[in-house]
Tab-separated table of C-alpha atoms in Angstrom:
chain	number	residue	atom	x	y	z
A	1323	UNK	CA	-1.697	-5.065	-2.516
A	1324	UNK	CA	-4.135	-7.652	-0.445
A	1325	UNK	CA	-2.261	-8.236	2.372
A	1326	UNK	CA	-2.290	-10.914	4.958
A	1327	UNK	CA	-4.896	-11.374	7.587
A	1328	UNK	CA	-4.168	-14.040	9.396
A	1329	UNK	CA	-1.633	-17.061	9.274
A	1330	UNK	CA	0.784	-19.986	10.229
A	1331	UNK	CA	2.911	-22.191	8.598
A	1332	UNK	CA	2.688	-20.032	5.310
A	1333	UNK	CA	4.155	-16.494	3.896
A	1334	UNK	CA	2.462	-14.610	1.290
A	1335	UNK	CA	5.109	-13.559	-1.004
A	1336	UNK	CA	3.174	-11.942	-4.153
A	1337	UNK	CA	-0.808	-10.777	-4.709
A	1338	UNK	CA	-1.923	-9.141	-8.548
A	1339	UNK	CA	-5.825	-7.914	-8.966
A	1340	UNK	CA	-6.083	-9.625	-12.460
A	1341	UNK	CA	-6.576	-5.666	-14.022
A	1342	UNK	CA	-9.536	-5.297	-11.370
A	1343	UNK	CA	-11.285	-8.497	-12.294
A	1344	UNK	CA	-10.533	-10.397	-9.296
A	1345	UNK	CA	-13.294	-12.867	-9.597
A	1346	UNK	CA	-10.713	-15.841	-9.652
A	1347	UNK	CA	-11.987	-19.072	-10.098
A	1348	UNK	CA	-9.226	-22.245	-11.391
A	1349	UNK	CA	-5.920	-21.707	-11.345
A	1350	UNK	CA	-3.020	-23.708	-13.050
A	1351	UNK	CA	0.655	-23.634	-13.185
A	1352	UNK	CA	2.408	-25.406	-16.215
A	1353	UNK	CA	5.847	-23.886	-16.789
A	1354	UNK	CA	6.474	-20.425	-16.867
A	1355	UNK	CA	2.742	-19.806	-17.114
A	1356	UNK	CA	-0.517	-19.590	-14.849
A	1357	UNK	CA	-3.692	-19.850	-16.474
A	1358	UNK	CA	-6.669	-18.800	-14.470
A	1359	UNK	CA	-10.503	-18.897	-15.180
A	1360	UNK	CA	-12.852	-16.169	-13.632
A	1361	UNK	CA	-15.925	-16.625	-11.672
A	1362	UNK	CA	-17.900	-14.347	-14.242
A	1363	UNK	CA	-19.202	-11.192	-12.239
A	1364	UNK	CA	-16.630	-9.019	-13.945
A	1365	UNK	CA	-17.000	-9.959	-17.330
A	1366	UNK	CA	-13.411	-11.418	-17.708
A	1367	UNK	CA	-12.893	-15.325	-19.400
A	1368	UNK	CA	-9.554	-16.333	-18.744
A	1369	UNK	CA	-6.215	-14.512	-17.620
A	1370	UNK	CA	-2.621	-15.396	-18.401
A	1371	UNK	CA	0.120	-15.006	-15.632
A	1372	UNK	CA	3.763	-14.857	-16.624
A	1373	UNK	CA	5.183	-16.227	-13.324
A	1374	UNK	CA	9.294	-16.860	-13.946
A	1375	UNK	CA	9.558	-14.652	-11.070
A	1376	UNK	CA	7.125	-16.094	-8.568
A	1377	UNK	CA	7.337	-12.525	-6.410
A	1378	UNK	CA	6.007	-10.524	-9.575
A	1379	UNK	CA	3.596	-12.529	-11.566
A	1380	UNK	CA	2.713	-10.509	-14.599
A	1381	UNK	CA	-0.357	-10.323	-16.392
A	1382	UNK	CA	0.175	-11.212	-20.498
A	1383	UNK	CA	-3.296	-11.723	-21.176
A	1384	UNK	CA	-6.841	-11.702	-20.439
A	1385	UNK	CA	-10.055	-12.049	-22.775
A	1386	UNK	CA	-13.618	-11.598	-22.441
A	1387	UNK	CA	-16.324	-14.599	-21.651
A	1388	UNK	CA	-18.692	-14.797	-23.670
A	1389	UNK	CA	-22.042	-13.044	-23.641
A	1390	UNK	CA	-24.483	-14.931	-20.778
A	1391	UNK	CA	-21.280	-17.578	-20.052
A	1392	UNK	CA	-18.392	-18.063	-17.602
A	1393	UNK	CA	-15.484	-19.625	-18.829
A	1394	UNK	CA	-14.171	-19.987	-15.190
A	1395	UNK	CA	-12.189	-23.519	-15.172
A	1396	UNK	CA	-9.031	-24.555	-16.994
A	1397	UNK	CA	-6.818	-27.394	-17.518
A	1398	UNK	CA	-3.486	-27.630	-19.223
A	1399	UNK	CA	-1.954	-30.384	-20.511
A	1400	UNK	CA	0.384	-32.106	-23.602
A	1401	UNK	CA	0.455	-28.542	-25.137
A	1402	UNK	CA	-2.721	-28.231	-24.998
A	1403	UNK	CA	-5.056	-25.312	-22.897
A	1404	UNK	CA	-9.293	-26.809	-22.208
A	1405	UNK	CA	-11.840	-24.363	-21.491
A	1406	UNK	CA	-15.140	-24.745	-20.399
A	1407	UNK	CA	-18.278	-22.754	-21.300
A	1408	UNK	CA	-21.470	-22.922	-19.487
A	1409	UNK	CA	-24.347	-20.584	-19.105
A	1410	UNK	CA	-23.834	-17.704	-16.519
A	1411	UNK	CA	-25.439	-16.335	-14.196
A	1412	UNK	CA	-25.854	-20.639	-13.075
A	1413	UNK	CA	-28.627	-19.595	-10.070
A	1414	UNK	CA	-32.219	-18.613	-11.149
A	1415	UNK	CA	-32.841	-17.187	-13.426
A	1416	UNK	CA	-29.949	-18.141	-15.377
A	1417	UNK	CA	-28.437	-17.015	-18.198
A	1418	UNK	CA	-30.503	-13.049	-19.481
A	1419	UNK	CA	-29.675	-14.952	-23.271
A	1420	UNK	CA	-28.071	-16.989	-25.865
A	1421	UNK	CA	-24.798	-18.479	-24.484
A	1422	UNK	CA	-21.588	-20.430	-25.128
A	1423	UNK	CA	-22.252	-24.223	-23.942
A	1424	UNK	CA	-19.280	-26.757	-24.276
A	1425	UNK	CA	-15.396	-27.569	-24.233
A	1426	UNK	CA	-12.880	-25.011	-26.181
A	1427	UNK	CA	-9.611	-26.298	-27.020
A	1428	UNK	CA	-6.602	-24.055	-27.312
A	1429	UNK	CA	-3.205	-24.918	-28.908
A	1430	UNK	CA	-0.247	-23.756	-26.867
A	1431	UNK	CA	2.461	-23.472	-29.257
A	1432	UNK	CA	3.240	-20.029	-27.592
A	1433	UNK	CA	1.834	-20.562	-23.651
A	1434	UNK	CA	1.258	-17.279	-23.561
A	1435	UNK	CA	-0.678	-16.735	-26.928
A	1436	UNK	CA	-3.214	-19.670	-26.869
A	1437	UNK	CA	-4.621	-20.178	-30.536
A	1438	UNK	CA	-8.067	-21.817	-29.944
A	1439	UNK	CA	-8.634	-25.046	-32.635
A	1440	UNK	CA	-11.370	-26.728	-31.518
A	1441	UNK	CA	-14.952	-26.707	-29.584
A	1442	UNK	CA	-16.962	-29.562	-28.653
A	1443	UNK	CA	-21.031	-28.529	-28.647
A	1444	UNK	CA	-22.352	-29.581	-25.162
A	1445	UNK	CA	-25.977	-28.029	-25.928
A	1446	UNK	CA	-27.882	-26.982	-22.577
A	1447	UNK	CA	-26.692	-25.247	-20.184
A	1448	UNK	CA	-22.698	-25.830	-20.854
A	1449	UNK	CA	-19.689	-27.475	-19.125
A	1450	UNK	CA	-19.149	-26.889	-15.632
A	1451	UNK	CA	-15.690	-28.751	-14.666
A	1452	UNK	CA	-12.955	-30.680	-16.073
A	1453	UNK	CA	-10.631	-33.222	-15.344
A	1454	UNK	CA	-8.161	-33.718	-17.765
A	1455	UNK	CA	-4.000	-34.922	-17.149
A	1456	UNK	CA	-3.420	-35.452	-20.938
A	1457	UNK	CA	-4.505	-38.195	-23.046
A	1458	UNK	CA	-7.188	-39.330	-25.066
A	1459	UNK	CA	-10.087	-38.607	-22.179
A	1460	UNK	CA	-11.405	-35.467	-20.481
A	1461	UNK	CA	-13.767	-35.654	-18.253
A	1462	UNK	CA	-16.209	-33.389	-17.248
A	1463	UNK	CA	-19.542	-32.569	-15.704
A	1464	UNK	CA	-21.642	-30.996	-17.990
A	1465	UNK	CA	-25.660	-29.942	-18.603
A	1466	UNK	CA	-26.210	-30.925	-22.435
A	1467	UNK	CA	-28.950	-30.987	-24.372
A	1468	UNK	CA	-31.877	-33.430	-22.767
A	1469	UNK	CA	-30.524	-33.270	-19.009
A	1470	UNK	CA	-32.282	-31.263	-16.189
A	1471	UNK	CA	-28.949	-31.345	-14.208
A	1472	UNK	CA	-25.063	-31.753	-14.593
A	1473	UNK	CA	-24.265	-35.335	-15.612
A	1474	UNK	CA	-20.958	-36.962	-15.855
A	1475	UNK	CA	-19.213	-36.491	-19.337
A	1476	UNK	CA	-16.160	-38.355	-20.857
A	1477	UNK	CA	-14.658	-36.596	-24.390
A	1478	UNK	CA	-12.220	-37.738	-26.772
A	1479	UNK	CA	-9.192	-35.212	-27.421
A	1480	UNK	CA	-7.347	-37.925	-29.769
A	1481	UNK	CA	-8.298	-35.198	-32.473
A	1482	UNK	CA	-8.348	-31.911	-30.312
A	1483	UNK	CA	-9.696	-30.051	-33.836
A	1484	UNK	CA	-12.824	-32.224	-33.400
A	1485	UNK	CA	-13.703	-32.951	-29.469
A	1486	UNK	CA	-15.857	-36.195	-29.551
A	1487	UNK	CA	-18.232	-37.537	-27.155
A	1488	UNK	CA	-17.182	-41.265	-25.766
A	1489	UNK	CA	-19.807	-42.039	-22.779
A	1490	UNK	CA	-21.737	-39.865	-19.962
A	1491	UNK	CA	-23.575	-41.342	-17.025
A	1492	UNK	CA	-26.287	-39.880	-14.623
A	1493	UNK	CA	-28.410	-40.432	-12.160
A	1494	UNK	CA	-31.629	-42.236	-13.319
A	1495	UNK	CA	-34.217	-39.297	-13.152
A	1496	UNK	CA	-31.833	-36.855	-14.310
A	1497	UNK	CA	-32.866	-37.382	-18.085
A	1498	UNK	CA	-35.904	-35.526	-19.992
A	1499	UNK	CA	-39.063	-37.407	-19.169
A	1500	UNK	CA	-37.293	-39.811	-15.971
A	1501	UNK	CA	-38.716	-39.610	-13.179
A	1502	UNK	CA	-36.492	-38.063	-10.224
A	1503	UNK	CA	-35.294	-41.056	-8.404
A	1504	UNK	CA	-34.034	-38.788	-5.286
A	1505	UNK	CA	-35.558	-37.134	-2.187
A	1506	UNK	CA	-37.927	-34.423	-2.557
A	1507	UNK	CA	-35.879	-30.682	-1.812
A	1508	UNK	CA	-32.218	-32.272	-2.783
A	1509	UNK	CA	-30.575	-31.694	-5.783
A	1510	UNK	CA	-28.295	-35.104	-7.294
A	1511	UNK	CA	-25.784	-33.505	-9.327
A	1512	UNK	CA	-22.228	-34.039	-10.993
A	1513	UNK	CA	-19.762	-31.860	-9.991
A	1514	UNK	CA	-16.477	-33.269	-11.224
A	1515	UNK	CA	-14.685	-37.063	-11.012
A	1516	UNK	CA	-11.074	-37.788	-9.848
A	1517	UNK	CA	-9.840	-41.292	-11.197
A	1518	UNK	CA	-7.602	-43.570	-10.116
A	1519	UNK	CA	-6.774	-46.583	-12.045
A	1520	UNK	CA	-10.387	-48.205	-13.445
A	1521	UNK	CA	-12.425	-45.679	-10.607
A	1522	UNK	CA	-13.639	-42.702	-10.787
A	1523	UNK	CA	-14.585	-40.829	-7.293
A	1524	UNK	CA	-17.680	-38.628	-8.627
A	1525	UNK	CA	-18.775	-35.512	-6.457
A	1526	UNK	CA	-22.644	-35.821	-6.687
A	1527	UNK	CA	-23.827	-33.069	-4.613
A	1528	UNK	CA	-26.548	-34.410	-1.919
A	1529	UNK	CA	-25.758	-38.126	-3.196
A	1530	UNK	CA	-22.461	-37.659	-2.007
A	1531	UNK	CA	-19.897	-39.846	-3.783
A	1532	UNK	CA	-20.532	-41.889	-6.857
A	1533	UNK	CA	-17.731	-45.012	-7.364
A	1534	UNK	CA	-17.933	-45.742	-10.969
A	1535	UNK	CA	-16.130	-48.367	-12.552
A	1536	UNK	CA	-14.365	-47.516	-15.890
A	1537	UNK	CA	-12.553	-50.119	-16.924
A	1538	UNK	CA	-14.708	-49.582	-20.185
A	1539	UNK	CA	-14.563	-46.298	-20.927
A	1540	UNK	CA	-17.626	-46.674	-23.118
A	1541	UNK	CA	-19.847	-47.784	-20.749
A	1542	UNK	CA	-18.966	-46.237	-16.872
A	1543	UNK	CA	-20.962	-48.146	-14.417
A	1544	UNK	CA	-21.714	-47.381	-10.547
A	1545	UNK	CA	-20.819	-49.956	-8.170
A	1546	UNK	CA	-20.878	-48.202	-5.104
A	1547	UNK	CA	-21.355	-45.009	-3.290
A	1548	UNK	CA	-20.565	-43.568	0.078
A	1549	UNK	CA	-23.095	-41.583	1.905
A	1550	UNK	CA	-22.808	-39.348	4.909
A	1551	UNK	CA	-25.448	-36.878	5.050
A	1552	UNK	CA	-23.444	-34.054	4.385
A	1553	UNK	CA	-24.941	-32.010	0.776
A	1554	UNK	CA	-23.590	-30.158	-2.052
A	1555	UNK	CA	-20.496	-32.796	-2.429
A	1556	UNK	CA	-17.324	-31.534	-4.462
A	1557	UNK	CA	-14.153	-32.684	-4.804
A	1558	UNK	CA	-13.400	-36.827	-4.292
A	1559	UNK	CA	-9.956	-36.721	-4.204
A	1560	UNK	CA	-8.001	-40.531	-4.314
A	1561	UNK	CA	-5.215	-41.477	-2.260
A	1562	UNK	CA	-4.950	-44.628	-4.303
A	1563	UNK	CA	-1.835	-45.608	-2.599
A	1564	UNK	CA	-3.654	-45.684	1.421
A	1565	UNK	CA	-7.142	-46.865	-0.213
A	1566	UNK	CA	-9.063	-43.370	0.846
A	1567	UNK	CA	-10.932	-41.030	-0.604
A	1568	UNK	CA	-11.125	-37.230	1.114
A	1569	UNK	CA	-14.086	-35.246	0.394
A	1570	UNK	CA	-14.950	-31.702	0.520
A	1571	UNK	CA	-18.977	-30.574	0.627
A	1572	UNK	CA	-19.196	-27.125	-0.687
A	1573	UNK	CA	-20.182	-24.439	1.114
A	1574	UNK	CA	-22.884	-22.412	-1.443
A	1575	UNK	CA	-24.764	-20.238	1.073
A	1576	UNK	CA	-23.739	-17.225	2.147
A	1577	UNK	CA	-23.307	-16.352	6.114
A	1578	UNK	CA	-23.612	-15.258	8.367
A	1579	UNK	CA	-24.487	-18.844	10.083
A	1580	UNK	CA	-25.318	-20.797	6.529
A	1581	UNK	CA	-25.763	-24.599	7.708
A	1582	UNK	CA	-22.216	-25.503	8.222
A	1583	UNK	CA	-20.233	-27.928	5.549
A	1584	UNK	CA	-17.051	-29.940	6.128
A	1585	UNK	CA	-14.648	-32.801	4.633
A	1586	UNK	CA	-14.451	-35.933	5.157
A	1587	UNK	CA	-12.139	-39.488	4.968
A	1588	UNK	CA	-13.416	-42.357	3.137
A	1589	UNK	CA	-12.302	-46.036	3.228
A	1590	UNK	CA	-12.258	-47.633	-0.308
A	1591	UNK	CA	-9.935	-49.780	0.438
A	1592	UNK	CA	-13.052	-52.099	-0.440
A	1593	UNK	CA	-14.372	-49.773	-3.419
A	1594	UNK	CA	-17.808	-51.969	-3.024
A	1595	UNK	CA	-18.077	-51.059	0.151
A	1596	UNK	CA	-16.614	-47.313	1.407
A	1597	UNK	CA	-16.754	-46.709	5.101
A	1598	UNK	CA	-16.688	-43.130	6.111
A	1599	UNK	CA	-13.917	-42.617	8.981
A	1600	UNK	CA	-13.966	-38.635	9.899
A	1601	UNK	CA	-14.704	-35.789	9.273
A	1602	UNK	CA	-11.664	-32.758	9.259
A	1603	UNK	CA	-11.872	-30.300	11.719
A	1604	UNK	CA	-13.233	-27.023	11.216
A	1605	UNK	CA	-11.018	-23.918	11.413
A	1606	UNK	CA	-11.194	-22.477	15.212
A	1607	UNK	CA	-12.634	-18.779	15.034
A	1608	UNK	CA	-16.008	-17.282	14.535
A	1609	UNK	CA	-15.954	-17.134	10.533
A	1610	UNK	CA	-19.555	-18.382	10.533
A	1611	UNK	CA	-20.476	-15.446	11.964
A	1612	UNK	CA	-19.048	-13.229	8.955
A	1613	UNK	CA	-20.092	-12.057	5.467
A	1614	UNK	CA	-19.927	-14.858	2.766
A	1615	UNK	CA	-19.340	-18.113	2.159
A	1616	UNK	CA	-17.733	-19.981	4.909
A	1617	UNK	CA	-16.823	-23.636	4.380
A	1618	UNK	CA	-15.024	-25.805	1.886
A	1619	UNK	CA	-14.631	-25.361	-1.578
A	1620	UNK	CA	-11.713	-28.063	-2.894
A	1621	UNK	CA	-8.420	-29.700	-2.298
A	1622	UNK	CA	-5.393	-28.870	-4.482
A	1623	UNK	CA	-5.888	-32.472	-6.522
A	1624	UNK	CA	-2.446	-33.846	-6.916
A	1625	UNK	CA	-2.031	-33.630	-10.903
A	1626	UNK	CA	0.858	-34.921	-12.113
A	1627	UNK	CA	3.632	-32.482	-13.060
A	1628	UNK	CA	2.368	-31.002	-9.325
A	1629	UNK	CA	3.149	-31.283	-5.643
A	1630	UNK	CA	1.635	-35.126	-4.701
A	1631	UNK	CA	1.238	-35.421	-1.134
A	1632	UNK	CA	-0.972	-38.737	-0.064
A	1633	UNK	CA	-0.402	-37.459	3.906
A	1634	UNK	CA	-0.215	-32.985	3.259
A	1635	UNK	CA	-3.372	-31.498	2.315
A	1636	UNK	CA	-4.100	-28.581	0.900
A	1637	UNK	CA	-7.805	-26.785	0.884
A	1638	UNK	CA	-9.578	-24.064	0.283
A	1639	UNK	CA	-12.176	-22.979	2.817
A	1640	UNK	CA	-13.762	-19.183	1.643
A	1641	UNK	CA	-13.994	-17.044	4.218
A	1642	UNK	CA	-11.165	-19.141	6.397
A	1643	UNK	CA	-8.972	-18.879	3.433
A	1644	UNK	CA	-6.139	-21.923	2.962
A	1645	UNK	CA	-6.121	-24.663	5.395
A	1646	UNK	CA	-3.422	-26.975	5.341
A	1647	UNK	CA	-3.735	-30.577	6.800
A	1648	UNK	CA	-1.840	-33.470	7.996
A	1649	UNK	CA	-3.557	-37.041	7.506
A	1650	UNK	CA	-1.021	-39.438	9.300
A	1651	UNK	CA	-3.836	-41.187	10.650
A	1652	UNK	CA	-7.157	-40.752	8.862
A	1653	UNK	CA	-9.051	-41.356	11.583
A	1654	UNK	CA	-8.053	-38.226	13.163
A	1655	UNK	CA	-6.962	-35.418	10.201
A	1656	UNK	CA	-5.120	-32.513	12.046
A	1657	UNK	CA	-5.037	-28.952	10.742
A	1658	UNK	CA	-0.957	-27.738	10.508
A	1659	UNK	CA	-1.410	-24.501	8.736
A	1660	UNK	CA	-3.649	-21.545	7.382
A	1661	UNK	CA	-3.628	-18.564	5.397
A	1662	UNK	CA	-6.297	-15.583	5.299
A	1663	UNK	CA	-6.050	-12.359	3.302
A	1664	UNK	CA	-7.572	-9.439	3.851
A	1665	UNK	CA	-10.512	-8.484	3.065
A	1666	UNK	CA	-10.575	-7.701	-1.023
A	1667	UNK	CA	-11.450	-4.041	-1.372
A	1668	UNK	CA	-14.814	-3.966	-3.313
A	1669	UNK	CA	-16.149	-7.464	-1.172
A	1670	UNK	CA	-17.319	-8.082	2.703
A	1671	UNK	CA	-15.027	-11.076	2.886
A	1672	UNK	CA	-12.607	-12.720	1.769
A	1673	UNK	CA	-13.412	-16.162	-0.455
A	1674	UNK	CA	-10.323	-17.795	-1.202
A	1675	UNK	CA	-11.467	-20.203	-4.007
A	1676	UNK	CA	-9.164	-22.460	-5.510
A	1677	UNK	CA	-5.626	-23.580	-5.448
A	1678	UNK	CA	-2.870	-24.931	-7.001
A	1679	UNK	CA	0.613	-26.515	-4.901
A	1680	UNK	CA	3.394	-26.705	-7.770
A	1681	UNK	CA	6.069	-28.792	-7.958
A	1682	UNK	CA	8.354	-26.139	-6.423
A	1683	UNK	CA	5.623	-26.081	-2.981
A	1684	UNK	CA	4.446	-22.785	-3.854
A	1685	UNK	CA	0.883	-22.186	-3.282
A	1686	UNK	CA	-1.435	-19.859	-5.795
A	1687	UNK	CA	-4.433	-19.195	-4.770
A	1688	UNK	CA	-7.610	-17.347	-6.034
A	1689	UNK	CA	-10.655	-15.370	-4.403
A	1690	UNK	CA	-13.927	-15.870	-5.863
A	1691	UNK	CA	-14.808	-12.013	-5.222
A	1692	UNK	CA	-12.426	-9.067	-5.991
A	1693	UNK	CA	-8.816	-10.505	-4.408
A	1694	UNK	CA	-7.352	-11.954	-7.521
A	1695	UNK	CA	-4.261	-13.972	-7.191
A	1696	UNK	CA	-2.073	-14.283	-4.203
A	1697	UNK	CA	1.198	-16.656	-3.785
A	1698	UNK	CA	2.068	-17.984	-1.092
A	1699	UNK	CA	4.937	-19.728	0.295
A	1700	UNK	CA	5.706	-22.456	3.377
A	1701	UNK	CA	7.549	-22.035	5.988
A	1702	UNK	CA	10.437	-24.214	6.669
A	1703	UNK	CA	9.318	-26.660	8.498
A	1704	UNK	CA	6.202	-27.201	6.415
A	1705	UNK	CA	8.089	-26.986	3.138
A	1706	UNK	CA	10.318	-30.204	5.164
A	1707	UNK	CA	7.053	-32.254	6.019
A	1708	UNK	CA	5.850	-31.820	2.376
A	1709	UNK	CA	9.256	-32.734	1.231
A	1710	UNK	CA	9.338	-35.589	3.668
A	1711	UNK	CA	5.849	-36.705	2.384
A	1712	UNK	CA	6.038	-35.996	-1.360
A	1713	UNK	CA	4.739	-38.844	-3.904
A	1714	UNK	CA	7.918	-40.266	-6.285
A	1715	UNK	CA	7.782	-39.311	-9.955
């Protein structure tokens, strides 16, 4: 077992290697199962978690990717599992040959058993995230056919046998014979959108946030966007209920010393017109001296069915592990707790990757490299606060 290295506020109460393909990427709780898709370096697609008992998640399943593709995020809802499949290695010089590009669609009559029924044909270089709660509409960022980058993707699951495309939207220069609109050495890219009501908060890499309005889903439309200078933007997370946005900017360079991300607070109270606010501390220590990535990665995104905290926040951060925050006044975001394994046999860091809060405040977490799954749980007084600050419904 991958024990603890460092932490406060939280316990870690389970860890499983995933067979020796640790490579975690998204992870997922819906009932008594966690779905989780893998980075890619070990050859593994997607693994299956039976977690009734939280303190011994067991591994039910786990298939292959695809020659040349990750399948490395998931999303499960109305009985329903979505995969993606995009070209892999994604850095230069890509994919060594032909490879899976596009949605999957799995039936989950047995959660355990997935029975895959349909596939929607991105072309290109693949899908790289989704956002999907149920519903007719996923969205996604994806590379298709015609597209020298990851543009923003909306499908229709009404049929999930036969995935449909409803509207996409890029950046003007991001099209086959456009012109790149953007400065020279940056890279304007989708990453993935969070909505809330008609608006979806787009992660655009070094464009930063992209407001689109989508009251008609057939034809998105920017009407603002929120620049701070920071690069590589990820996650946009809405707290429609305070009128903010928080941000994380990936970290994608190793250390040591890579040029240092963060997150950041957003006004949309006036969606026209965000104001940035501040930026979230950085975890104290000298992690930018170490192996790896060190920086953010994403925020655990409130999905229904999950814990909903507009004030708790819970990130990943690589090297730094879990960082839990407390944004009672957005001007001033204050770190309450952490969590840091050890370092994975087989890697030279630890690069805890993504996470998942349930509704029961447990915490599952994967690393990126060899670490697999861990679980972790809060303390009491944290488990209160979240409690105390918990969305209704």
């Amino acid at each position: 077992m991958v024990g603890t290295a460092s932490a406060h506020g939280l316990r870690l109460i389970a860890h499983h290697d995933l067979d020796g393909r640790g490579d975690g990427m998204q992870v997922m709780r819906e009932g008594d199962a966690l779905y989780i898709g893998h980075n890619g370096t070990s050859g593994a697609g997607t693994s299956i978690v039976d977690v009734r008992d939280p303190v011994k998640p067991e591994l039910v399943a786990q298939w292959p990717a695809p020659p040349n593709t990750h399948t490395h995020k998931v999303q499960v809802a109305d009985g329903l599992l979505l995969v993606n499949h995009e070209g892999f290695p994604l850095r230069p010089p890509g994919p060594a040959g032909p490879h899976g590009a596009g949605l999957a669609v799995y039936r989950l009559d047995d959660p355990f058993a997935p029975e895959r029924i349909g596939f929607w044909e991105s072309g290109g270089r693949g899908v790289h995230r989704i956002v999907w709660e149920g519903g007719p509409h996923a969205h996604m960022s994806a590379t298709p056919d015609g597209f020298n980058d990851r543009i923003w993707v909306v499908v229709d699951l009404t049929d999930p046998t036969n995935p449909a495309l409803v509207s996409r939207w890029w950046w003007p220069g991001q099209a086959d014979g456009e012109k790149p609109t953007w400065p020279q050495g940056k890279r304007y890219a989708a990453h993935h959108a969070l909505v809330a009501g008609d608006r979806a908060y787009v992660g655009y890499d070094d464009a930063n946030m992209v407001v689109l309005d989508i009251a008609d889903i057939t034809m998105p439309m920017m009407i603002s966007r929120a620049v701070w200078g920071g690069g590589a933007t990820h996650t946009c997370l809405p707290l429609p209920g305070r009128g903010l946005v928080v941000v994380t900017d990936e970290q994608q360079t190793d250390g040591p010393r890579a040029p240092e991300r963060r997150m950041h607070v957003i006004d949309v109270s006036d969606d026209l017109n965000p104001r940035y606010l501040a930026a979230f501390p950085a975890p104290e220590g000298n992690f930018n001296d170490r192996p790896l990535r060190f920086g953010p990665h994403n925020f655990h995104e409130n999905r229904r069915g999950s814990y909903r905290s507009e004030r708790i926040l819970f990130a990943t951060y690589f090297n730094a592990g879990v960082r839990v925050y407390d944004l009672k006044d957005p001007h001033h975001p204050v770190e309450i707790a952490h969590w840091i394994s050890q370092t994975p046999p087989g890697s030279a860091a630890p690069q805890a990757n993504d996470l998942f809060v349930d509704a029961e405040g447990l915490i599952w977490v994967t690393d990126r490299g060899t670490g697999g799954l861990f679980v972790l749980e809060p303390d009491p007084d944290l488990a209160r606060l979240m409690r105390d600050n918990e969305l209704p419904g």
